[in-house]
Every structure is written in C-alpha cells, then in structure tokens.
Amino acid sequence: MRTITKISTQKKSANRYNIFLDHEYAFSVDEDVLIKFRLHKGLTLSDEMIKNITENESLQRSYLSAINYVSYRMRSMLEMRTYLKGKEMEETAIDQVIDRLVLEKVLNDEEFANAYVKDRMNFTSKGPTLIAKELQEKGVSFEIANRAALQYSEEQQFAKAIKWAEREFNKKSKHSYRKRQEQLTYKLLQKGFTNDVVTDVMREVSREKDHEEEKSVLQVQGDKLVRRYSKKFSGYELKTKIKAGLYSRGFSSELINEYVENLEE
C-alpha cells in the first residue's frame, strides 16, 4: 500500500495534477481522473488501485486527443478509429473512447454526412454521386451517404453544373463542337451529377456552332493529319486517312468534304 503525500498542479496545465506517493513523484492525472477517484492527500492506494487509475488516465489522454482531433472539423467514426490506431492504442481502448464520443454526440456519422454534403455543395463543383462516394471512402455507410446526398436537389445540381459547364464551354478549344460536347458531358458525369441533370445542362449550354470557328479548328486539325500521313500515303488513301481522322475528331461530313476538296485544289 502506498499513500498520497502530495498533489500539485502542473505549471503548464491547470487541469493536470502531479501525484506523489510516499513523498516521491509517481504519476500525473487529468482533473477528471482526479475527481473520479477522489484523489486527495492522505489517501492510501493499493497496487491494483494505482493500475486502475493509470489506465483511466491513459484513456482520458486518448479521449482528449480525440476531442482535439475533432475540434478542427467533424469526423466520421472510421476517421476517428484510424486516428486513434495511429496513437498505437489497443482496440479495446479505442472502442471505449469511441463509445464515449458517440454517447456524448461528438461522433455521429449521419450528422457528419449531412454537414459534409452541405460543405461540398457550397464550396466545390462536385455532384451528389461523387460526394456520396467520398463519404463511403471515409467509412460512412452506403445508406447514410446516399440519404445525405438527397439534400442536393436537382435544382441545386443544375445551378451548380450549368455555371461550371458554361465557363468550360466558352474556353477556346482545338476540338470540334461535337467533341467538346462529348468531353463536357463526360466531365459532368465524372463530377458526380446525375444523368438527368447532365442532359438538361447540355441542352441549355449547347448553342448554334459558329461555322467559321468550326472551319478554323478543322483546318488546324486537318493540316496536322496531312503532315502526318502524306509521308506514307497519297491520292485516295491519303484522303481516306484524313477523312477518317477528322470524322473521329467530331467534325461534320460537310466540312470534312469541303476541306478535302480544297486540299486537292
């Protein structure tokens, strides 16, 4: 048996206390542990009690570390578990800390998912399917992730997607009008917008293509093909290669034939 002969507050932390047993420093504890075990000068402790106190102190340190981790932003339960594992905690201790955080409503995957979706809606150009996928990668269940994504309405999707699409579509490009439409459609789907929203957006941003602009782009692409193939082919074979190359790039047959005819001249 050992006796507490002194308890002193740590200089750098008013919530931590140094415990002296039989006039020698033994260990330090958080204020919550001090109160929980009613530690005071003159209290006699058995080895088993000391072990219990130090184990609780270890748990308290891990808990406070978790609180600090979640103070920067909300975390999913998987993120928290991964963080605590990085602290080399035992699985049973991790379970205890997480259970306490859940009980205190510090951890809640549903609330985390809802907040995450709102954040991505406000500060990114991502659509709901991609956001739901990101949530699942953070350990949120499929059901919770997709339920949270439902708050991203089609009207909000459309407003976000068309703003991004119009900006992209108005950039100068070396590609044909049709190719640019295909690329833009693919990118919108990649960004996580639903098929219906992408269809509506593309219908809205599609404009009457500028004939002269399209001819100019084709001219550049056609001249590249001529330089590439004229070293190996000529006549009908050369024209066929050029036509096939231009068609695969999304240009219309009318403009392709016009280019090839001018080439012959």
C-alpha positions as CSV (number, residue, x, y, z in Angstrom):
1,M,0.0,0.0,0.0
2,R,1.2,3.5,-0.8
3,T,-0.1,6.9,0.5
4,I,-0.6,10.1,-1.4
5,T,1.6,12.6,0.3
6,K,1.3,15.5,-2.1
7,I,-0.8,16.7,-5.1
8,S,0.4,19.6,-7.1
9,T,-1.0,21.5,-10.1
10,Q,1.2,21.4,-13.2
11,K,2.7,24.7,-14.2
12,K,1.9,24.4,-17.9
13,S,-1.6,22.9,-17.5
14,A,-4.0,23.9,-14.8
15,N,-6.2,20.8,-15.5
16,R,-3.4,18.3,-14.7
17,Y,-2.0,17.2,-11.4
18,N,1.1,15.5,-10.2
19,I,0.6,12.8,-7.7
20,F,3.3,12.0,-5.1
21,L,3.3,8.6,-3.3
22,D,5.3,8.3,-0.1
23,H,7.0,11.7,-0.9
24,E,8.1,10.6,-4.4
25,Y,6.5,11.6,-7.7
26,A,4.5,8.7,-9.1
27,F,2.3,9.9,-12.0
28,S,0.2,12.7,-13.3
29,V,-3.6,12.7,-13.9
30,D,-6.2,14.8,-15.6
31,E,-8.7,16.7,-13.4
32,D,-11.5,14.4,-14.5
33,V,-9.5,11.3,-13.2
34,L,-8.6,13.2,-10.0
35,I,-12.3,13.8,-9.3
36,K,-13.4,10.3,-10.5
37,F,-11.2,8.5,-8.0
38,R,-11.5,11.2,-5.3
39,L,-7.7,11.5,-5.0
40,H,-6.5,13.6,-2.1
41,K,-3.6,13.9,0.3
42,G,-3.6,11.0,2.8
43,L,-5.4,8.6,0.6
44,T,-3.9,5.1,0.6
45,L,-3.7,3.2,-2.7
46,S,-3.2,-0.5,-3.4
47,D,-1.2,-1.6,-6.5
48,E,-4.5,-2.6,-8.1
49,M,-5.9,0.9,-7.5
50,I,-2.8,2.6,-8.9
51,K,-3.1,0.4,-12.0
52,N,-6.8,1.3,-12.4
53,I,-6.0,5.0,-12.0
54,T,-3.2,5.0,-14.6
55,E,-5.3,3.0,-17.1
56,N,-8.1,5.5,-16.7
57,E,-5.6,8.3,-17.1
58,S,-4.4,6.7,-20.4
59,L,-8.0,6.6,-21.6
60,Q,-8.6,10.2,-20.6
61,R,-5.5,11.3,-22.6
62,S,-6.7,9.4,-25.6
63,Y,-10.2,10.9,-25.2
64,L,-8.8,14.5,-25.0
65,S,-6.6,13.8,-28.0
66,A,-9.7,12.7,-29.9
67,I,-11.6,15.8,-28.8
68,N,-8.7,17.9,-30.2
69,Y,-8.8,16.0,-33.4
70,V,-12.5,16.6,-33.9
71,S,-12.2,20.3,-33.0
72,Y,-10.8,21.2,-36.4
73,R,-13.7,19.7,-38.3
74,M,-16.3,16.9,-37.9
75,R,-15.0,13.4,-38.3
76,S,-16.5,10.1,-39.3
77,M,-16.2,7.1,-36.9
78,L,-13.8,5.4,-39.3
79,E,-11.6,8.6,-39.4
80,M,-11.5,8.7,-35.6
81,R,-10.7,5.0,-35.3
82,T,-7.9,5.4,-37.8
83,Y,-6.5,8.4,-35.9
84,L,-6.6,6.5,-32.6
85,K,-4.9,3.5,-34.1
86,G,-2.1,5.8,-35.2
87,K,-1.7,6.6,-31.5
88,E,-0.9,2.9,-31.0
89,M,-3.9,2.4,-28.8
90,E,-5.3,-1.1,-28.1
91,E,-8.5,-2.0,-29.8
92,T,-10.5,-2.3,-26.6
93,A,-9.3,1.2,-25.5
94,I,-10.2,2.6,-28.9
95,D,-13.7,1.1,-28.6
96,Q,-14.1,2.7,-25.2
97,V,-13.1,6.2,-26.4
98,I,-15.4,5.9,-29.5
99,D,-18.3,4.7,-27.4
100,R,-17.9,7.7,-25.1
101,L,-17.7,10.1,-28.1
102,V,-20.8,8.6,-29.6
103,L,-22.7,8.8,-26.2
104,E,-21.7,12.5,-25.9
105,K,-22.8,13.0,-29.5
106,V,-19.3,14.2,-30.6
107,L,-19.3,11.4,-33.2
108,N,-22.4,10.8,-35.4
109,D,-22.0,9.6,-39.0
110,E,-25.4,10.9,-40.0
111,E,-24.6,14.4,-38.9
112,F,-21.2,14.2,-40.3
113,A,-22.5,13.1,-43.7
114,N,-25.1,15.9,-43.8
115,A,-22.5,18.5,-42.9
116,Y,-20.1,17.1,-45.5
117,V,-22.7,17.3,-48.3
118,K,-23.5,20.9,-47.4
119,D,-19.9,21.8,-47.4
120,R,-19.2,20.2,-50.8
121,M,-22.4,21.8,-52.2
122,N,-21.3,25.3,-51.2
123,F,-17.6,25.1,-51.9
124,T,-17.0,22.7,-54.8
125,S,-18.4,22.0,-58.2
126,K,-19.0,18.3,-57.4
127,G,-22.3,16.5,-57.8
128,P,-24.1,14.2,-55.3
129,T,-22.9,10.8,-56.6
130,L,-19.3,11.8,-56.3
131,I,-19.9,13.3,-52.8
132,A,-21.6,10.1,-51.7
133,K,-18.7,8.1,-52.9
134,E,-16.3,10.3,-50.9
135,L,-18.4,9.7,-47.8
136,Q,-18.2,6.0,-48.3
137,E,-14.4,6.2,-48.6
138,K,-14.5,7.9,-45.2
139,G,-16.2,4.9,-43.7
140,V,-19.8,6.2,-43.8
141,S,-22.3,3.5,-44.8
142,F,-23.8,3.4,-48.2
143,E,-27.3,4.1,-46.8
144,I,-26.3,7.1,-44.8
145,A,-24.1,8.5,-47.6
146,N,-26.8,8.3,-50.2
147,R,-29.5,9.6,-47.8
148,A,-27.4,12.7,-47.1
149,A,-26.8,13.2,-50.8
150,L,-30.5,13.6,-51.3
151,Q,-30.4,17.1,-49.8
152,Y,-28.6,18.1,-53.0
153,S,-31.7,18.8,-55.1
154,E,-31.9,18.7,-58.9
155,E,-32.4,22.4,-58.9
156,Q,-29.2,23.0,-56.9
157,Q,-27.3,20.5,-59.1
158,F,-28.5,22.2,-62.3
159,A,-27.4,25.7,-61.0
160,K,-24.0,24.4,-60.0
161,A,-23.4,22.3,-63.1
162,I,-24.5,24.9,-65.7
163,K,-22.3,27.6,-64.1
164,W,-19.3,25.3,-64.4
165,A,-20.3,24.0,-67.9
166,E,-20.8,27.4,-69.4
167,R,-17.4,28.6,-68.2
168,E,-15.8,25.5,-69.7
169,F,-17.7,25.6,-72.9
170,N,-16.7,29.2,-73.6
171,K,-13.0,28.4,-73.3
172,K,-11.0,28.3,-76.6
173,S,-10.5,24.8,-77.8
174,K,-8.7,22.9,-80.6
175,H,-11.5,20.3,-80.7
176,S,-14.7,20.2,-82.8
177,Y,-18.0,21.3,-81.4
178,R,-19.3,17.7,-81.1
179,K,-16.1,16.5,-79.4
180,R,-16.3,19.4,-76.9
181,Q,-19.9,18.4,-76.1
182,E,-18.8,14.8,-75.5
183,Q,-16.0,15.8,-73.3
184,L,-18.1,18.2,-71.3
185,T,-20.8,15.5,-70.8
186,Y,-18.2,13.0,-69.6
187,K,-16.7,15.6,-67.2
188,L,-20.1,16.4,-65.7
189,L,-20.8,12.8,-65.1
190,Q,-17.3,12.3,-63.6
191,K,-18.0,15.2,-61.3
192,G,-21.0,13.3,-59.9
193,F,-24.0,14.9,-61.4
194,T,-27.0,12.7,-62.3
195,N,-27.8,11.8,-65.9
196,D,-31.0,13.8,-66.0
197,V,-29.2,16.9,-64.8
198,V,-26.3,16.5,-67.2
199,T,-28.8,16.1,-70.1
200,D,-30.6,19.3,-69.1
201,V,-27.4,21.2,-68.7
202,M,-26.0,20.1,-72.1
203,R,-29.3,21.1,-73.7
204,E,-29.1,24.5,-72.2
205,V,-25.4,25.3,-72.9
206,S,-25.5,23.9,-76.4
207,R,-25.5,26.8,-78.8
208,E,-25.5,27.2,-82.6
209,K,-22.0,26.4,-83.5
210,D,-20.0,29.1,-85.3
211,H,-19.4,27.8,-88.8
212,E,-16.3,29.8,-89.4
213,E,-14.9,28.9,-86.0
214,E,-15.5,25.2,-86.7
215,K,-13.8,25.5,-90.1
216,S,-10.8,27.2,-88.5
217,V,-10.4,24.4,-85.9
218,L,-10.9,21.8,-88.6
219,Q,-8.2,23.5,-90.8
220,V,-5.7,23.2,-88.0
221,Q,-6.5,19.5,-87.3
222,G,-6.6,18.7,-91.0
223,D,-3.2,20.2,-91.7
224,K,-1.7,18.1,-88.9
225,L,-3.2,15.0,-90.4
226,V,-1.8,15.9,-93.8
227,R,1.7,16.4,-92.4
228,R,1.4,13.0,-90.6
229,Y,0.1,10.9,-93.4
230,S,1.5,12.5,-96.6
231,K,4.8,10.8,-95.9
232,K,3.3,7.4,-96.3
233,F,0.1,7.8,-98.3
234,S,-1.1,9.7,-101.4
235,G,-4.2,10.1,-103.6
236,Y,-7.3,8.2,-102.4
237,E,-5.5,6.5,-99.5
238,L,-4.4,9.9,-98.1
239,K,-7.9,11.4,-98.5
240,T,-9.4,8.4,-96.7
241,K,-7.0,8.7,-93.8
242,I,-7.6,12.4,-93.4
243,K,-11.4,12.0,-93.6
244,A,-11.3,9.2,-91.0
245,G,-9.1,11.2,-88.7
246,L,-11.3,14.3,-88.9
247,Y,-14.5,12.4,-88.5
248,S,-13.1,10.7,-85.4
249,R,-12.5,14.2,-84.0
250,G,-16.2,15.0,-84.3
251,F,-16.3,17.2,-87.4
252,S,-19.3,17.1,-89.8
253,S,-19.1,15.3,-93.2
254,E,-19.9,18.5,-94.9
255,L,-16.9,20.4,-93.5
256,I,-14.6,17.4,-94.0
257,N,-15.5,17.1,-97.7
258,E,-15.1,20.8,-98.2
259,Y,-11.6,20.6,-96.6
260,V,-10.5,17.6,-98.7
261,E,-11.8,19.3,-101.9
262,N,-9.8,22.4,-101.1
263,L,-6.8,20.3,-100.4
264,E,-7.0,18.8,-103.9
265,E,-7.0,22.3,-105.4
